[in-house]
Amino acid sequence: PPSAATGVTVSSEGTAINSGGATNDTTPVISGNATAGSTVIIYNGTEQLGTATVGDGGTWTFTPTTGLGEGEHSITATVVDPAGNSSAPSTPVIVNIDLTPPAAASELVLSNDNSGTAVPVTNGTTNDSTPVLSGIAEPGSTVTVTDTFDGTATVLGTATVGTDGTWTFTPTAPLEAGAHSLTTTVTDPA
C-alpha cells in the first residue's frame, strides 16, 4: 500500500488552524503531501468529503463544496495509488467550526487602583487616569476596549480572557480629564 498522507493541514484565509483550534470558515482549505500521481480521499470522520489529485510536486489541495456544520470535525486523508491500493488514514486534524458569536462582556467593573488596591468606582467619577476595567467574557476570547471622549472613539487596547472567564484592562496612556465612555467588544477565537 502507499504511504499515508503527511502534513495534512486545515486552513482559513491562508492561516493554518492548529488541531483542536476553531474557525468560522465552513469551507476551509484542506491540503497535504502524498506520492505524485495518486488520489487522496478526504474524510470528515467517516463521511467522504471529496477527492484531490496529487500534483507532480507531491502536494494536494481540497476545498469542501458543502460547508461543514457547527461543531467538532475530524479531518483525515487516505491515499490511493494508481493500482487502487489504499494507505492508512492520516493523523486526524480536529477543527471546531464555531458560528456562534460570543456574548457581550458582563459584570463590568471600573476600579481606581491609585492606592495600590483596586476599589470599585461606584459614583462614575475617579481621579485615577489609568483605571482598571474588568469583567467576564467567553474564555480564550479577546476583549477590545474603546474610549469615547469629546465625540471621538479610540481603541485603547485589548485584553485576553482567561480560562476562568475573567479579564482586566488598564490603559497604557493616562486618560485626559473629562467625561469618558468606555465600551467593550468581545471577539472569540473563531
PDB file of C-alpha atoms in Angstrom, residues 35 39 55 83 144 156 169-170:
ATOM      1  CA  THR A  35       3.045  10.441  -3.689  1.00  0.00           C
ATOM      2  CA  THR A  39      -5.516  10.279  -5.417  1.00  0.00           C
ATOM      3  CA  GLY A  55       0.439  17.026  -8.274  1.00  0.00           C
ATOM      4  CA  ALA A  83      -3.096   0.418  -8.813  1.00  0.00           C
ATOM      5  CA  THR A 144     -11.336  45.269  22.839  1.00  0.00           C
ATOM      6  CA  LEU A 156      -7.373  51.805  23.914  1.00  0.00           C
ATOM      7  CA  PHE A 169      -7.516  46.022  31.238  1.00  0.00           C
ATOM      8  CA  THR A 170      -5.561  49.114  32.263  1.00  0.00           C
TER       9      THR A 170
END
